[in-house]
């Protein structure tokens, strides 16, 4: 049986696709057979971040409509043979995804995969609802910023009322917080919400803090999930997150500014 | 207090403002999330009944639902007009 993880946020542009690519690669590198699915119908992007955009032949909607088999549509990652990508369709038809269709595909994937990562689109429309509907775990990606925190809370409300687990009165979806684009320096200056501030409001299990990092853009420029950049802070943050998710106890990093500049040392604090 | 703290304290702490605003908003939104779905309809019908007897505005009445572990409460608030009616 597979574990289905939805990467969600409500708000757009907070780092869901970056996170989906990173944790899918992280889990696959640990030896777990992992599939990552792009639910952003009409705005396919996961393929670019994963660096397989030129290998897309069939997509999610083709499989739902029976125009291709799952095996034809899944793209095997060139760097890790345990990782497979199911690209989104570029159709403009908003109703291309159906609950039955998505459910059928997830069920079939569950037979052979250990983890299925669902990269949710922004918003609370069909694509986002279907991405979270069948989930066992939810990775709520949040930025330390008012609109993102508020939208995350709304998403939590939807997870606990509109998911399959909620409708069947099964054990609730496990919700985790991934606080991304964190800038400890600005937090210290009182310009940015801190981890504790966000936790006071959302009270979720903190899976990790991902710092604001130039390495994310560099990685996406070249189509390499940032977790493969082992020297980068963001890459290490995602590695920690995967390890914590798998049950390892890993101390949190990237919450405090570690390197103190000359001025900081002079003024002390 | 270090010199740096002194400079910091002269600037308003916008993160603190953000947190306070979020706490109020999120608490409000969570409460309304758990309201029963019949609430808007109930409010509309109550308003119609009251307007049969008293001249009140649309927004003169509010219906709030609250629940904790112990009990559920339905609170009805009607603001009566200032001038005495006949
Ligand atoms: N930790 C980070 N540091 C710096 N930039 C980041 C970080 N995480 C994400 N970004 C940048 O933010 C932008 C949005 O990221 P991403 O596409 O992953 O977000 P998304 O939530 O999937 O967006 P959408 O809602 O449109 O699907 C990208 O340009 C990405 O490079
Ligand atoms: Mg995305």
XYZ file of C-alpha atoms and ligand atoms in Angstrom:
387
model
C 0.000 0.000 0.000
C 1.218 3.436 -0.895
C 1.164 6.488 1.302
C -0.379 9.466 -0.500
C 1.071 12.873 0.347
C -0.511 16.104 -0.853
C 1.671 19.204 -1.041
C -0.757 22.063 -0.592
C -0.997 25.698 0.510
C -4.035 27.552 -0.722
C -1.917 30.525 -1.721
C 0.033 30.454 -4.974
C 3.770 30.679 -5.456
C 4.787 29.636 -1.956
C 6.948 26.673 -3.030
C 4.659 23.657 -3.503
C 6.220 22.465 -6.759
C 9.754 23.085 -5.459
C 8.837 21.029 -2.381
C 7.095 18.247 -4.323
C 10.123 17.786 -6.583
C 12.537 17.822 -3.646
C 10.753 15.391 -1.352
C 9.848 13.030 -4.202
C 13.517 12.834 -5.141
C 14.490 12.542 -1.470
C 12.151 9.621 -0.808
C 13.129 7.887 -4.044
C 16.823 8.222 -3.231
C 16.129 6.483 0.064
C 15.068 3.513 -2.030
C 11.297 3.956 -1.917
C 9.485 3.694 -5.220
C 7.911 7.129 -5.549
C 5.563 8.800 -8.013
C 5.052 12.554 -8.167
C 1.911 13.842 -9.863
C 1.315 17.349 -11.200
C -2.313 18.333 -10.472
C -1.940 21.805 -11.964
C -4.021 21.134 -15.083
C -3.462 23.838 -17.677
C -0.320 25.127 -15.973
C 2.107 22.222 -16.093
C 5.394 23.070 -14.368
C 6.594 20.107 -12.344
C 8.158 18.624 -15.509
C 10.361 21.730 -15.829
C 11.442 21.674 -12.197
C 12.220 17.950 -12.510
C 14.048 18.528 -15.796
C 12.007 16.086 -17.873
C 9.933 18.550 -19.937
C 11.193 17.210 -23.258
C 10.212 13.660 -22.420
C 6.503 14.339 -21.873
C 4.393 12.330 -24.320
C 1.210 11.525 -22.427
C -0.221 13.183 -19.338
C -2.532 12.672 -16.364
C -5.701 13.496 -18.336
C -4.746 11.146 -21.187
C -4.625 8.321 -18.655
C -7.938 9.306 -17.075
C -9.568 9.380 -20.506
C -8.066 6.009 -21.430
C -5.991 7.522 -24.262
C -2.804 6.156 -22.709
C -1.866 3.632 -20.079
C -0.288 4.653 -16.805
C 2.989 3.020 -17.862
C 3.030 5.036 -21.063
C 2.490 8.302 -19.242
C 4.861 7.836 -16.288
C 8.291 9.321 -16.941
C 11.151 7.502 -15.269
C 13.686 9.880 -13.747
C 17.148 9.662 -15.317
C 18.972 10.237 -12.019
C 17.044 7.890 -9.775
C 15.374 4.723 -11.024
C 12.879 4.673 -8.145
C 11.308 8.000 -9.172
C 8.495 8.507 -11.681
C 6.755 11.702 -12.813
C 3.182 11.978 -14.044
C 2.862 15.327 -15.836
C -0.236 17.507 -15.839
C -2.240 18.075 -18.952
C -2.042 21.431 -20.720
C -5.734 21.313 -21.583
C -7.788 24.366 -20.762
C -10.737 22.193 -19.812
C -11.094 22.731 -16.082
C -13.261 19.654 -15.684
C -10.735 17.269 -17.210
C -9.962 15.820 -13.785
C -12.694 13.731 -12.202
C -12.851 12.214 -8.747
C -13.428 8.749 -10.204
C -10.562 9.137 -12.676
C -8.090 10.392 -10.073
C -9.184 7.726 -7.593
C -8.681 4.971 -10.150
C -5.171 6.135 -11.036
C -4.121 6.490 -7.404
C -5.455 3.029 -6.664
C -3.479 1.535 -9.494
C -0.302 3.382 -8.506
C -0.785 2.235 -4.911
C -0.236 -1.371 -5.978
C 3.417 -0.846 -6.863
C 4.502 2.478 -5.357
C 5.452 3.264 -1.764
C 4.892 7.016 -1.894
C 2.685 9.130 -4.143
C 3.273 12.879 -4.003
C 0.450 15.103 -5.252
C 1.635 18.575 -6.249
C -1.471 20.709 -5.717
C -2.280 23.809 -7.729
C -2.978 27.040 -5.838
C -6.509 27.999 -4.885
C -9.406 25.923 -3.613
C -10.857 24.832 -6.949
C -11.235 21.407 -8.472
C -7.533 20.652 -9.029
C -6.617 21.552 -5.452
C -9.583 19.647 -4.055
C -8.766 16.504 -6.000
C -5.072 16.707 -5.099
C -5.943 16.556 -1.395
C -9.071 14.373 -1.533
C -7.360 10.964 -1.348
C -4.412 12.053 0.816
C -3.073 10.285 3.899
C -0.636 13.063 4.765
C -0.675 16.777 3.975
C 2.456 18.875 3.666
C 1.194 22.413 4.173
C 3.720 24.759 2.591
C 3.531 28.184 4.184
C 5.546 31.375 3.857
C 6.056 33.584 6.922
C 3.635 36.165 5.591
C 0.032 37.056 6.531
C -1.792 35.974 3.366
C 0.001 32.642 3.185
C -0.678 31.796 6.853
C -4.334 32.681 6.491
C -4.715 30.581 3.338
C -2.945 27.661 5.002
C -5.486 27.780 7.793
C -8.295 27.711 5.248
C -6.678 24.723 3.592
C -6.595 22.963 6.988
C -10.329 23.508 7.259
C -10.841 21.915 3.851
C -8.546 18.973 4.663
C -10.555 18.204 7.765
C -13.982 18.468 6.130
C -13.817 17.730 2.387
C -11.307 14.881 2.133
C -12.178 11.227 1.666
C -10.928 10.476 5.174
C -13.188 13.186 6.591
C -16.193 12.018 4.595
C -15.711 8.393 5.661
C -15.002 9.351 9.275
C -11.623 7.637 9.002
C -8.566 8.699 10.937
C -7.831 12.317 9.961
C -5.189 13.311 7.411
C -1.835 13.888 9.134
C -0.960 17.541 8.680
C 2.602 18.849 8.663
C 3.935 22.384 8.406
C 6.748 23.217 6.005
C 7.699 26.832 6.559
C 9.430 28.012 3.420
C 11.325 31.090 2.210
C 12.332 31.813 5.790
C 14.740 34.646 6.438
C 16.148 34.485 10.007
C 17.734 37.909 9.648
C 14.420 39.601 8.918
C 12.747 37.616 11.680
C 15.328 38.905 14.120
C 14.682 42.478 12.983
C 10.966 42.004 13.629
C 10.150 42.291 9.934
C 9.015 38.718 9.398
C 6.815 36.280 11.310
C 8.925 33.752 13.212
C 8.471 29.965 13.283
C 6.935 30.337 16.731
C 4.527 33.046 15.546
C 3.289 30.822 12.727
C 3.103 27.827 15.055
C 1.095 29.830 17.600
C -1.503 30.391 14.911
C -1.555 27.121 12.966
C -0.297 24.711 15.684
C 0.843 22.031 13.253
C 3.594 19.485 13.487
C 6.658 21.310 12.114
C 8.410 19.125 9.566
C 11.003 21.740 8.717
C 12.001 25.281 7.865
C 13.331 25.945 4.368
C 15.366 29.127 4.156
C 14.968 31.702 1.408
C 17.772 30.585 -0.847
C 19.333 31.431 -4.180
C 20.001 27.742 -4.703
C 16.290 27.179 -5.431
C 16.384 29.374 -8.529
C 19.696 27.893 -9.647
C 18.225 24.409 -9.300
C 15.039 25.234 -11.191
C 17.059 26.953 -13.921
C 18.768 23.651 -14.636
C 15.847 21.313 -13.930
C 17.489 19.673 -10.924
C 15.422 19.197 -7.730
C 17.195 21.362 -5.149
C 17.598 18.418 -2.758
C 20.308 17.096 -5.109
C 22.372 20.218 -4.394
C 23.769 18.780 -1.194
C 25.882 21.813 -0.394
C 22.963 24.230 -0.470
C 21.024 25.262 2.622
C 17.655 24.617 0.921
C 18.841 21.207 -0.276
C 19.898 20.274 3.245
C 16.635 21.575 4.660
C 14.693 19.249 2.349
C 16.963 16.308 3.212
C 16.218 16.931 6.901
C 12.503 17.097 6.113
C 12.545 13.731 4.336
C 14.460 12.160 7.234
C 12.081 13.607 9.818
C 9.085 12.438 7.839
C 10.576 8.933 7.819
C 10.774 9.034 11.595
C 14.351 10.066 12.214
C 14.987 12.598 14.915
C 16.798 15.492 13.278
C 17.359 18.798 15.090
C 15.864 21.818 13.330
C 18.218 24.078 11.400
C 17.987 27.344 9.478
C 15.800 28.945 12.134
C 18.488 31.173 13.576
C 21.065 33.218 11.816
C 24.273 31.272 12.306
C 26.950 33.456 10.830
C 27.293 36.707 12.662
C 28.819 39.550 10.697
C 31.247 42.084 12.118
C 28.477 44.546 12.959
C 26.440 41.894 14.713
C 29.410 40.998 16.892
C 30.164 44.619 17.711
C 26.647 45.457 18.800
C 25.988 42.047 20.304
C 22.521 40.888 21.258
C 20.053 46.079 26.282
C 22.588 46.254 23.484
C 23.013 49.157 21.114
C 21.379 47.127 18.354
C 18.284 46.514 20.480
C 18.029 50.239 21.037
C 17.820 50.921 17.307
C 15.427 48.041 16.878
C 13.035 49.328 19.494
C 12.697 52.669 17.749
C 11.172 50.941 14.743
C 7.679 49.474 14.915
C 7.764 45.693 14.930
C 5.629 44.804 11.924
C 5.876 41.051 12.547
C 4.146 41.568 15.876
C 1.355 43.504 14.189
C 1.048 40.736 11.597
C 0.749 38.088 14.278
C -1.923 39.956 16.203
C -3.988 40.576 13.078
C -3.694 36.937 12.059
C -4.699 35.625 15.465
C -7.921 37.624 15.417
C -8.747 36.809 11.807
C -7.980 33.107 12.000
C -9.978 32.695 15.208
C -12.932 34.408 13.538
C -12.681 32.318 10.382
C -12.399 29.077 12.336
C -15.537 29.899 14.255
C -17.547 30.635 11.133
C -16.204 27.437 9.543
C -17.991 25.418 12.197
C -21.277 27.224 11.887
C -24.203 25.120 10.770
C -25.138 25.612 7.129
C -28.690 26.703 7.942
C -27.471 29.883 9.640
C -27.783 32.377 6.759
C -31.300 31.137 5.946
C -32.318 31.311 9.608
C -31.005 34.855 9.823
C -33.013 35.878 6.748
C -36.258 34.415 8.056
C -35.806 35.883 11.521
C -35.226 39.283 9.989
C -38.446 38.986 7.985
C -40.444 38.129 11.105
C -38.988 40.961 13.151
C -39.517 43.458 10.352
C -43.215 42.608 10.429
C -43.416 44.249 13.866
C -40.454 46.580 14.185
C -38.849 48.845 11.615
C -35.254 47.616 11.665
C -32.475 47.637 9.078
C -30.998 44.637 7.287
C -27.900 44.729 9.468
C -29.742 45.347 12.725
C -29.805 41.673 13.466
C -26.993 39.215 13.871
C -27.096 35.514 14.565
C -24.005 33.892 16.029
C -23.325 30.263 16.588
C -20.722 29.125 19.095
C -19.746 25.748 20.388
C -17.319 24.293 22.864
C -16.987 20.858 24.423
C -19.847 21.548 26.817
C -22.567 23.134 24.769
C -23.670 24.882 21.614
C -25.117 28.360 21.831
C -27.125 30.329 19.356
C -26.964 34.029 20.049
C -29.460 36.427 18.539
C -28.797 40.154 18.613
C -31.290 42.773 17.513
C -30.465 46.452 17.588
C -33.700 48.405 18.044
C -34.131 51.800 16.377
C -33.548 54.948 18.478
C -36.914 56.681 17.959
C -39.808 55.142 19.824
C -42.261 53.437 17.496
C -46.015 53.398 17.596
N 13.176 28.464 -0.445
C 13.088 29.274 -1.503
N 13.976 30.288 -1.673
C 13.905 31.102 -2.735
N 13.000 30.998 -3.716
C 12.080 30.022 -3.617
C 12.059 29.109 -2.509
N 11.038 28.243 -2.687
C 10.425 28.603 -3.831
N 11.049 29.653 -4.414
C 10.697 30.332 -5.673
O 9.348 30.741 -5.591
C 8.710 30.592 -6.851
C 7.462 29.741 -6.684
O 7.851 28.417 -6.335
P 6.963 27.167 -6.734
O 6.706 27.139 -8.192
O 7.587 25.967 -6.111
O 5.621 27.548 -5.959
P 4.178 26.907 -6.106
O 3.573 26.990 -4.758
O 4.275 25.562 -6.734
O 3.474 27.916 -7.101
P 2.012 27.713 -7.800
O 1.028 28.033 -6.736
O 2.011 28.692 -8.907
O 1.938 26.287 -8.241
C 9.724 29.996 -7.792
O 10.282 31.033 -8.556
C 10.763 29.394 -6.879
O 12.033 29.404 -7.468
Mg 3.217 24.743 -8.411
